[in-house]
Amino acid sequence: MKLYLPFIIYFAVISLVTAIVTATDTYKAKKGAFRISEATLFILAAIGGALAEYATMRLIRHKTLHKRFMIGLPVIIILQIIILISVIMLI
């Protein structure tokens, strides 16, 4: 279990950060303020926040009409699961 602890902490932190950034973008969109770029949202997803970003977007109904997100995020999630399983099998 000790070996997995850093990964669990990392994914918890990146998930929290991603959810906050996604919610902030929604707030800014409603206020007409300067938005967080889609590239930033995808980078957060790619480095481990994809599941949190997808869940947050569905929960607050943000970017749910953008195919780029509704297709891209599940693809990233699947790739991350494949990588996680591969790493676990190597350990």
PDB file of C-alpha atoms in Angstrom, residues 4-39:
ATOM      1  CA  TYR A   4       0.544   3.366  -4.095  1.00  0.00           C
ATOM      2  CA  LEU A   5       0.182   6.208  -1.582  1.00  0.00           C
ATOM      3  CA  PRO A   6       2.058   8.847  -3.642  1.00  0.00           C
ATOM      4  CA  PHE A   7      -0.116   8.035  -6.670  1.00  0.00           C
ATOM      5  CA  ILE A   8      -3.298   8.265  -4.614  1.00  0.00           C
ATOM      6  CA  ILE A   9      -2.229  11.621  -3.185  1.00  0.00           C
ATOM      7  CA  TYR A  10      -1.242  12.900  -6.638  1.00  0.00           C
ATOM      8  CA  PHE A  11      -4.560  11.930  -8.217  1.00  0.00           C
ATOM      9  CA  ALA A  12      -6.518  13.364  -5.294  1.00  0.00           C
ATOM     10  CA  VAL A  13      -4.719  16.709  -5.557  1.00  0.00           C
ATOM     11  CA  ILE A  14      -4.855  16.961  -9.365  1.00  0.00           C
ATOM     12  CA  SER A  15      -8.538  15.955  -9.294  1.00  0.00           C
ATOM     13  CA  LEU A  16      -9.345  18.655  -6.757  1.00  0.00           C
ATOM     14  CA  VAL A  17      -7.408  21.291  -8.705  1.00  0.00           C
ATOM     15  CA  THR A  18      -9.100  20.243 -11.952  1.00  0.00           C
ATOM     16  CA  ALA A  19     -12.584  20.381 -10.430  1.00  0.00           C
ATOM     17  CA  ILE A  20     -11.896  23.862  -9.013  1.00  0.00           C
ATOM     18  CA  VAL A  21     -10.513  25.153 -12.319  1.00  0.00           C
ATOM     19  CA  THR A  22     -13.492  23.738 -14.238  1.00  0.00           C
ATOM     20  CA  ALA A  23     -15.965  25.280 -11.801  1.00  0.00           C
ATOM     21  CA  THR A  24     -14.080  28.592 -11.983  1.00  0.00           C
ATOM     22  CA  ASP A  25     -14.360  28.558 -15.780  1.00  0.00           C
ATOM     23  CA  THR A  26     -18.117  28.042 -15.454  1.00  0.00           C
ATOM     24  CA  TYR A  27     -18.377  30.963 -13.040  1.00  0.00           C
ATOM     25  CA  LYS A  28     -16.322  33.173 -15.363  1.00  0.00           C
ATOM     26  CA  ALA A  29     -18.473  32.172 -18.340  1.00  0.00           C
ATOM     27  CA  LYS A  30     -21.618  33.235 -16.511  1.00  0.00           C
ATOM     28  CA  LYS A  31     -20.038  36.563 -15.512  1.00  0.00           C
ATOM     29  CA  GLY A  32     -18.618  37.247 -18.977  1.00  0.00           C
ATOM     30  CA  ALA A  33     -15.111  37.404 -17.534  1.00  0.00           C
ATOM     31  CA  PHE A  34     -11.838  36.232 -19.071  1.00  0.00           C
ATOM     32  CA  ARG A  35     -12.090  32.451 -19.429  1.00  0.00           C
ATOM     33  CA  ILE A  36      -9.736  29.570 -18.748  1.00  0.00           C
ATOM     34  CA  SER A  37      -8.496  28.187 -22.050  1.00  0.00           C
ATOM     35  CA  GLU A  38      -9.664  24.841 -23.364  1.00  0.00           C
ATOM     36  CA  ALA A  39      -6.000  23.893 -23.712  1.00  0.00           C
TER      37      ALA A  39
END
